[in-house]
PDB file of C-alpha atoms in Angstrom:
ATOM      1  CA  MET N  73      21.792   3.974 -20.321  1.00 94.00           C
ATOM      2  CA  ILE N  74      19.716   6.986 -19.341  1.00 95.00           C
ATOM      3  CA  GLU N  75      21.662  10.203 -18.779  1.00 97.00           C
ATOM      4  CA  ARG N  76      20.431  13.627 -17.793  1.00 97.00           C
ATOM      5  CA  THR N  77      21.909  17.012 -16.944  1.00 97.00           C
ATOM      6  CA  LEU N  78      19.827  19.140 -14.579  1.00 97.00           C
ATOM      7  CA  THR N  79      19.592  22.798 -13.753  1.00 96.00           C
ATOM      8  CA  PHE N  80      20.093  23.867 -10.165  1.00 96.00           C
ATOM      9  CA  ASP N  81      16.436  24.842  -9.892  1.00 95.00           C
ATOM     10  CA  GLU N  82      15.290  21.379 -10.973  1.00 96.00           C
ATOM     11  CA  LEU N  83      16.775  20.000  -7.756  1.00 96.00           C
ATOM     12  CA  GLY N  84      14.143  21.724  -5.626  1.00 94.00           C
ATOM     13  CA  LEU N  85      16.782  22.394  -2.989  1.00 93.00           C
ATOM     14  CA  SER N  86      15.760  24.412   0.070  1.00 91.00           C
ATOM     15  CA  PRO N  87      17.924  26.302   2.598  1.00 92.00           C
ATOM     16  CA  VAL N  88      16.361  24.204   5.380  1.00 92.00           C
ATOM     17  CA  GLU N  89      17.915  21.051   3.876  1.00 94.00           C
ATOM     18  CA  ILE N  90      21.289  22.770   3.809  1.00 95.00           C
ATOM     19  CA  TYR N  91      20.941  23.878   7.427  1.00 95.00           C
ATOM     20  CA  GLU N  92      20.112  20.288   8.411  1.00 94.00           C
ATOM     21  CA  GLN N  93      23.222  19.070   6.592  1.00 94.00           C
ATOM     22  CA  MET N  94      25.240  21.699   8.456  1.00 94.00           C
ATOM     23  CA  GLY N  95      24.005  20.287  11.749  1.00 93.00           C
ATOM     24  CA  TYR N  96      21.415  22.886  12.743  1.00 92.00           C
ATOM     25  CA  GLY N  97      18.490  20.462  12.648  1.00 84.00           C
ATOM     26  CA  ASN N  98      15.255  22.337  13.298  1.00 81.00           C
ATOM     27  CA  ILE N  99      17.055  25.328  14.830  1.00 86.00           C
ATOM     28  CA  PRO N 100      17.584  28.209  12.349  1.00 85.00           C
ATOM     29  CA  PRO N 101      21.208  29.366  11.964  1.00 91.00           C
ATOM     30  CA  ASP N 102      22.403  32.798  13.004  1.00 92.00           C
ATOM     31  CA  GLU N 103      21.705  35.667  10.627  1.00 93.00           C
ATOM     32  CA  ALA N 104      25.283  35.853   9.329  1.00 92.00           C
ATOM     33  CA  THR N 105      25.304  32.158   8.406  1.00 92.00           C
ATOM     34  CA  ALA N 106      21.883  32.375   6.768  1.00 94.00           C
ATOM     35  CA  THR N 107      22.969  35.416   4.731  1.00 95.00           C
ATOM     36  CA  GLU N 108      26.195  33.764   3.587  1.00 95.00           C
ATOM     37  CA  THR N 109      24.356  30.552   2.719  1.00 95.00           C
ATOM     38  CA  ALA N 110      21.856  32.464   0.575  1.00 95.00           C
ATOM     39  CA  ARG N 111      24.711  34.287  -1.167  1.00 95.00           C
ATOM     40  CA  MET N 112      26.520  31.037  -1.918  1.00 95.00           C
ATOM     41  CA  ILE N 113      23.371  29.390  -3.242  1.00 96.00           C
ATOM     42  CA  GLU N 114      23.139  32.148  -5.838  1.00 96.00           C
ATOM     43  CA  GLU N 115      26.804  31.716  -6.792  1.00 95.00           C
ATOM     44  CA  ILE N 116      26.377  27.973  -7.131  1.00 96.00           C
ATOM     45  CA  ARG N 117      23.090  28.250  -9.037  1.00 95.00           C
ATOM     46  CA  ALA N 118      24.906  30.106 -11.813  1.00 93.00           C
ATOM     47  CA  LEU N 119      27.663  27.523 -12.319  1.00 94.00           C
ATOM     48  CA  THR N 120      26.413  24.085 -11.298  1.00 94.00           C
ATOM     49  CA  HIS N 121      25.239  21.434 -13.766  1.00 95.00           C
ATOM     50  CA  PRO N 122      24.293  18.303 -11.790  1.00 97.00           C
ATOM     51  CA  GLN N 123      24.064  15.033 -13.710  1.00 97.00           C
ATOM     52  CA  PHE N 124      22.767  11.526 -13.229  1.00 98.00           C
ATOM     53  CA  CYS N 125      22.915   8.339 -15.256  1.00 97.00           C
ATOM     54  CA  PHE N 126      21.626   4.839 -14.724  1.00 97.00           C
ATOM     55  CA  PHE N 127      20.974   1.547 -16.477  1.00 97.00           C
ATOM     56  CA  VAL N 128      18.926  -1.566 -15.715  1.00 96.00           C
ATOM     57  CA  ALA N 129      20.492  -5.025 -15.672  1.00 97.00           C
ATOM     58  CA  ASP N 130      19.651  -8.613 -14.857  1.00 97.00           C
ATOM     59  CA  GLY N 131      21.306 -10.021 -11.786  1.00 96.00           C
ATOM     60  CA  THR N 132      21.349 -12.849  -9.264  1.00 97.00           C
ATOM     61  CA  LEU N 133      20.972 -12.028  -5.586  1.00 97.00           C
ATOM     62  CA  ASP N 134      22.042 -14.602  -3.007  1.00 96.00           C
ATOM     63  CA  THR N 135      20.870 -13.610   0.466  1.00 94.00           C
ATOM     64  CA  GLU N 136      22.725 -16.508   2.100  1.00 95.00           C
ATOM     65  CA  SER N 137      26.141 -15.559   0.741  1.00 96.00           C
ATOM     66  CA  MET N 138      25.068 -11.884   0.797  1.00 96.00           C
ATOM     67  CA  THR N 139      26.232 -11.349  -2.789  1.00 97.00           C
ATOM     68  CA  LEU N 140      24.954  -9.900  -6.037  1.00 97.00           C
ATOM     69  CA  ASP N 141      26.133 -11.050  -9.461  1.00 97.00           C
ATOM     70  CA  ALA N 142      25.328  -8.687 -12.320  1.00 97.00           C
ATOM     71  CA  VAL N 143      26.901  -7.478 -15.570  1.00 96.00           C
ATOM     72  CA  GLY N 144      29.709  -9.990 -15.151  1.00 95.00           C
ATOM     73  CA  ARG N 145      30.674  -8.670 -11.730  1.00 96.00           C
ATOM     74  CA  HIS N 146      30.461 -10.226  -8.266  1.00 97.00           C
ATOM     75  CA  PHE N 147      29.550  -7.904  -5.400  1.00 97.00           C
ATOM     76  CA  SER N 148      29.784  -8.739  -1.702  1.00 97.00           C
ATOM     77  CA  ILE N 149      27.019  -6.392  -0.601  1.00 96.00           C
ATOM     78  CA  GLY N 150      26.599  -7.620   2.964  1.00 95.00           C
ATOM     79  CA  ARG N 151      23.700  -8.701   5.134  1.00 95.00           C
ATOM     80  CA  ILE N 152      21.750  -5.436   5.357  1.00 94.00           C
ATOM     81  CA  ILE N 153      21.699  -4.626   1.647  1.00 95.00           C
ATOM     82  CA  SER N 154      21.063  -8.201   0.518  1.00 95.00           C
ATOM     83  CA  ARG N 155      18.001  -8.309   2.770  1.00 94.00           C
ATOM     84  CA  GLN N 156      16.773  -4.958   1.502  1.00 95.00           C
ATOM     85  CA  LEU N 157      17.167  -6.093  -2.132  1.00 96.00           C
ATOM     86  CA  LYS N 158      15.376  -9.397  -1.538  1.00 94.00           C
ATOM     87  CA  GLY N 159      12.674 -10.055  -4.130  1.00 94.00           C
ATOM     88  CA  SER N 160      14.282  -7.875  -6.809  1.00 96.00           C
ATOM     89  CA  ALA N 161      13.806  -9.086 -10.372  1.00 95.00           C
ATOM     90  CA  ARG N 162      16.322  -6.674 -11.905  1.00 96.00           C
ATOM     91  CA  PHE N 163      18.807  -4.086 -10.691  1.00 97.00           C
ATOM     92  CA  VAL N 164      19.671  -0.462 -11.431  1.00 97.00           C
ATOM     93  CA  PHE N 165      23.233   0.816 -11.282  1.00 98.00           C
ATOM     94  CA  PHE N 166      23.503   4.594 -10.999  1.00 98.00           C
ATOM     95  CA  VAL N 167      25.768   7.587 -10.591  1.00 98.00           C
ATOM     96  CA  ALA N 168      24.655  11.089  -9.599  1.00 98.00           C
ATOM     97  CA  THR N 169      26.973  14.061  -9.200  1.00 98.00           C
ATOM     98  CA  ALA N 170      27.056  17.766  -8.420  1.00 97.00           C
ATOM     99  CA  GLY N 171      29.493  18.030 -11.343  1.00 96.00           C
ATOM    100  CA  MET N 172      33.020  19.258 -11.992  1.00 96.00           C
ATOM    101  CA  GLU N 173      31.972  22.896 -11.979  1.00 96.00           C
ATOM    102  CA  PHE N 174      31.018  22.551  -8.334  1.00 96.00           C
ATOM    103  CA  GLU N 175      34.227  20.615  -7.630  1.00 96.00           C
ATOM    104  CA  HIS N 176      36.295  23.481  -9.049  1.00 96.00           C
ATOM    105  CA  PHE N 177      34.255  25.970  -7.004  1.00 95.00           C
ATOM    106  CA  GLN N 178      35.095  24.049  -3.817  1.00 94.00           C
ATOM    107  CA  GLN N 179      38.765  23.820  -4.725  1.00 94.00           C
ATOM    108  CA  ASN N 180      38.938  27.577  -5.250  1.00 95.00           C
ATOM    109  CA  LEU N 181      37.388  28.164  -1.832  1.00 94.00           C
ATOM    110  CA  MET N 182      39.978  25.876  -0.242  1.00 93.00           C
ATOM    111  CA  ARG N 183      42.776  27.832  -1.872  1.00 95.00           C
ATOM    112  CA  GLN N 184      41.272  31.063  -0.528  1.00 93.00           C
ATOM    113  CA  GLY N 185      41.321  29.613   2.979  1.00 91.00           C
ATOM    114  CA  ASP N 186      37.886  30.892   4.035  1.00 89.00           C
ATOM    115  CA  MET N 187      36.856  27.900   6.119  1.00 92.00           C
ATOM    116  CA  VAL N 188      33.380  29.227   6.866  1.00 91.00           C
ATOM    117  CA  ARG N 189      32.579  29.371   3.153  1.00 93.00           C
ATOM    118  CA  VAL N 190      34.290  26.015   2.655  1.00 95.00           C
ATOM    119  CA  PHE N 191      32.024  24.460   5.296  1.00 95.00           C
ATOM    120  CA  ILE N 192      28.863  25.980   3.825  1.00 96.00           C
ATOM    121  CA  ALA N 193      29.824  24.933   0.302  1.00 96.00           C
ATOM    122  CA  ASP N 194      30.579  21.406   1.491  1.00 97.00           C
ATOM    123  CA  SER N 195      27.082  21.160   2.993  1.00 96.00           C
ATOM    124  CA  ILE N 196      25.467  22.564  -0.143  1.00 97.00           C
ATOM    125  CA  GLY N 197      27.388  20.096  -2.309  1.00 97.00           C
ATOM    126  CA  SER N 198      26.264  17.135  -0.227  1.00 97.00           C
ATOM    127  CA  VAL N 199      22.639  18.198  -0.593  1.00 97.00           C
ATOM    128  CA  ILE N 200      23.059  18.768  -4.346  1.00 97.00           C
ATOM    129  CA  ALA N 201      24.425  15.244  -4.814  1.00 97.00           C
ATOM    130  CA  GLU N 202      21.598  13.666  -2.827  1.00 97.00           C
ATOM    131  CA  LYS N 203      18.909  15.759  -4.528  1.00 97.00           C
ATOM    132  CA  THR N 204      20.359  14.787  -7.914  1.00 98.00           C
ATOM    133  CA  ALA N 205      20.044  11.153  -6.866  1.00 97.00           C
ATOM    134  CA  ASP N 206      16.449  11.880  -5.822  1.00 97.00           C
ATOM    135  CA  ARG N 207      15.725  13.223  -9.323  1.00 97.00           C
ATOM    136  CA  MET N 208      17.309  10.058 -10.709  1.00 97.00           C
ATOM    137  CA  GLU N 209      14.865   7.984  -8.662  1.00 96.00           C
ATOM    138  CA  GLU N 210      11.974  10.027 -10.036  1.00 96.00           C
ATOM    139  CA  ALA N 211      13.139   9.338 -13.600  1.00 96.00           C
ATOM    140  CA  LEU N 212      13.400   5.671 -12.703  1.00 96.00           C
ATOM    141  CA  GLU N 213       9.857   5.686 -11.295  1.00 95.00           C
ATOM    142  CA  GLU N 214       8.546   7.124 -14.569  1.00 94.00           C
ATOM    143  CA  LEU N 215      10.223   4.262 -16.397  1.00 92.00           C
ATOM    144  CA  LEU N 216       8.842   1.660 -14.001  1.00 93.00           C
ATOM    145  CA  ALA N 217       5.289   2.973 -14.082  1.00 90.00           C
ATOM    146  CA  GLN N 218       4.611   1.290 -17.436  1.00 87.00           C
ATOM    147  CA  TYR N 219       5.478  -2.101 -15.926  1.00 87.00           C
ATOM    148  CA  GLY N 220       3.787  -1.667 -12.558  1.00 90.00           C
ATOM    149  CA  TRP N 221       7.100  -2.291 -10.830  1.00 94.00           C
ATOM    150  CA  LYS N 222       8.474  -0.675  -7.681  1.00 94.00           C
ATOM    151  CA  HIS N 223      11.982  -0.068  -6.416  1.00 96.00           C
ATOM    152  CA  THR N 224      13.975  -0.386  -3.211  1.00 96.00           C
ATOM    153  CA  ASN N 225      16.079   2.248  -1.514  1.00 95.00           C
ATOM    154  CA  ARG N 226      19.374   3.092  -3.150  1.00 96.00           C
ATOM    155  CA  PHE N 227      22.501   1.583  -1.602  1.00 96.00           C
ATOM    156  CA  SER N 228      26.100   2.700  -2.094  1.00 96.00           C
ATOM    157  CA  PRO N 229      29.538   1.148  -1.587  1.00 95.00           C
ATOM    158  CA  GLY N 230      30.910   2.329   1.735  1.00 94.00           C
ATOM    159  CA  TYR N 231      27.551   2.094   3.516  1.00 92.00           C
ATOM    160  CA  CYS N 232      25.485  -0.618   5.220  1.00 88.00           C
ATOM    161  CA  GLY N 233      28.335  -3.138   5.161  1.00 92.00           C
ATOM    162  CA  TRP N 234      29.183  -2.843   1.457  1.00 95.00           C
ATOM    163  CA  HIS N 235      32.923  -2.184   1.270  1.00 95.00           C
ATOM    164  CA  VAL N 236      33.903   0.976  -0.587  1.00 96.00           C
ATOM    165  CA  SER N 237      36.608  -0.888  -2.535  1.00 94.00           C
ATOM    166  CA  GLU N 238      33.854  -2.428  -4.702  1.00 96.00           C
ATOM    167  CA  GLN N 239      33.266   1.002  -6.176  1.00 96.00           C
ATOM    168  CA  HIS N 240      35.685   0.060  -8.968  1.00 96.00           C
ATOM    169  CA  ALA N 241      33.674  -3.047  -9.850  1.00 96.00           C
ATOM    170  CA  LEU N 242      30.468  -1.006  -9.823  1.00 97.00           C
ATOM    171  CA  PHE N 243      31.900   1.634 -12.183  1.00 97.00           C
ATOM    172  CA  SER N 244      33.172  -1.062 -14.526  1.00 96.00           C
ATOM    173  CA  THR N 245      29.585  -2.202 -15.142  1.00 96.00           C
ATOM    174  CA  PHE N 246      28.676   1.031 -16.937  1.00 96.00           C
ATOM    175  CA  PRO N 247      28.621   0.920 -20.734  1.00 93.00           C
ATOM    176  CA  LYS N 248      31.030   3.848 -20.937  1.00 91.00           C
ATOM    177  CA  GLU N 249      34.040   4.922 -18.909  1.00 92.00           C
ATOM    178  CA  ASN N 250      33.657   7.644 -16.278  1.00 95.00           C
ATOM    179  CA  PRO N 251      29.835   7.770 -16.144  1.00 96.00           C
ATOM    180  CA  CYS N 252      28.533  11.336 -15.739  1.00 96.00           C
ATOM    181  CA  GLY N 253      32.164  12.461 -15.864  1.00 95.00           C
ATOM    182  CA  VAL N 254      32.889  10.852 -12.484  1.00 97.00           C
ATOM    183  CA  THR N 255      36.255   9.140 -12.038  1.00 97.00           C
ATOM    184  CA  LEU N 256      37.670   6.994  -9.247  1.00 96.00           C
ATOM    185  CA  THR N 257      40.954   7.264  -7.410  1.00 96.00           C
ATOM    186  CA  ASP N 258      42.938   4.139  -6.502  1.00 93.00           C
ATOM    187  CA  SER N 259      41.369   4.349  -3.036  1.00 94.00           C
ATOM    188  CA  SER N 260      37.836   4.360  -4.554  1.00 94.00           C
ATOM    189  CA  LEU N 261      37.173   8.050  -3.888  1.00 95.00           C
ATOM    190  CA  MET N 262      34.835   9.578  -6.458  1.00 97.00           C
ATOM    191  CA  LEU N 263      35.837  12.768  -8.263  1.00 96.00           C
ATOM    192  CA  PRO N 264      33.900  15.062  -8.182  1.00 96.00           C
ATOM    193  CA  ILE N 265      33.745  14.307  -4.472  1.00 96.00           C
ATOM    194  CA  LYS N 266      30.098  15.358  -4.275  1.00 97.00           C
ATOM    195  CA  SER N 267      28.849  12.294  -6.106  1.00 97.00           C
ATOM    196  CA  VAL N 268      26.699   9.288  -5.262  1.00 97.00           C
ATOM    197  CA  SER N 269      26.752   5.830  -6.816  1.00 97.00           C
ATOM    198  CA  GLY N 270      25.120   2.531  -6.080  1.00 97.00           C
ATOM    199  CA  VAL N 271      22.461  -0.046  -6.795  1.00 98.00           C
ATOM    200  CA  ILE N 272      18.659  -0.199  -6.556  1.00 98.00           C
ATOM    201  CA  GLY N 273      16.461  -3.291  -6.703  1.00 97.00           C
ATOM    202  CA  LEU N 274      13.423  -3.459  -9.013  1.00 97.00           C
ATOM    203  CA  GLY N 275      10.370  -5.689  -9.093  1.00 94.00           C
ATOM    204  CA  GLU N 276       6.741  -6.228  -8.297  1.00 91.00           C
ATOM    205  CA  ASN N 277       7.405  -7.381  -4.741  1.00 88.00           C
ATOM    206  CA  VAL N 278       9.977  -4.924  -3.444  1.00 91.00           C
ATOM    207  CA  ARG N 279       9.478  -1.886  -1.258  1.00 86.00           C
ATOM    208  CA  LYS N 280      11.229   1.355  -0.464  1.00 85.00           C
ATOM    209  CA  LEU N 281      11.609   1.340   3.315  1.00 76.00           C
ATOM    210  CA  GLU N 282      12.992   3.555   6.022  1.00 66.00           C
ATOM    211  CA  TYR N 283      16.754   3.057   6.159  1.00 50.00           C
ATOM    212  CA  SER N 284      17.477   0.402   8.799  1.00 49.00           C
ATOM    213  CA  CYS N 285      19.876   2.486  10.864  1.00 49.00           C
ATOM    214  CA  GLY N 286      19.258   0.283  13.901  1.00 48.00           C
ATOM    215  CA  LEU N 287      20.957  -2.592  12.076  1.00 49.00           C
ATOM    216  CA  CYS N 288      24.052  -0.654  11.023  1.00 50.00           C
ATOM    217  CA  ASP N 289      26.947   0.613  13.164  1.00 51.00           C
ATOM    218  CA  PHE N 290      28.315   3.237  10.734  1.00 48.00           C
ATOM    219  CA  LYS N 291      27.889   6.339  12.886  1.00 48.00           C
ATOM    220  CA  GLN N 292      28.815   8.866  10.190  1.00 50.00           C
ATOM    221  CA  CYS N 293      26.211   7.766   7.631  1.00 51.00           C
ATOM    222  CA  TYR N 294      24.240  10.698   6.207  1.00 48.00           C
ATOM    223  CA  LYS N 295      21.065   8.591   6.349  1.00 52.00           C
ATOM    224  CA  ARG N 296      21.598   8.025  10.070  1.00 47.00           C
ATOM    225  CA  LYS N 297      21.875  11.794  10.578  1.00 51.00           C
ATOM    226  CA  LYS N 298      18.684  12.400   8.630  1.00 51.00           C
ATOM    227  CA  THR N 299      16.794   9.688  10.497  1.00 45.00           C
ATOM    228  CA  SER N 300      17.892  10.940  13.908  1.00 44.00           C
ATOM    229  CA  LYS N 301      16.806  14.483  13.116  1.00 44.00           C
ATOM    230  CA  ASN N 302      13.394  13.334  11.980  1.00 41.00           C
ATOM    231  CA  SER N 303      12.786  11.089  14.981  1.00 35.00           C
TER     232      SER N 303
END
């Protein structure tokens, strides 16, 4: 299993990405919001240690039953993901997280009751988790380069028809408990909350495509928000 702890600066995070997550799109926020966001970025830079980990495994994908069998586990991944993983020779299971330091920072803000700062921090945390997963994909691409392989998009339980309850099965595939320090509640919520997990397909004949939001009816998906803003 490959594990890595990143610095905040390695994420390459920009205020524009945070503003998009906050719902501003291409419209700059008001001066007060921009000032507070910049202040919080500096606070978070000093305390956050994002992490990712992943491993590669053999697996059997069945597009008819819309299932994936890997590492002794059976996943009902649904129609959309099974189609997107079609042609994969192997599979990557991953976790990426903003880390417990950020989780504690958010909890302290909640106790203080400053909902403006809570909202800004929540947006920053979401971007940190996704950017950490982006860095994970870059590390994966370095590994794949020596084989001439490519990879698909990353897909997570709770999205694209893959039920969130299978998060427990996914975590059980990792060679050690609580990968990257992330734990699961009984209801499959990840702690730290600002974490991402899932699967990626690997092979010579796979592609990373635009997320097929037209095929999915999950209106709150972060990928749907990103796609709609870029269209």
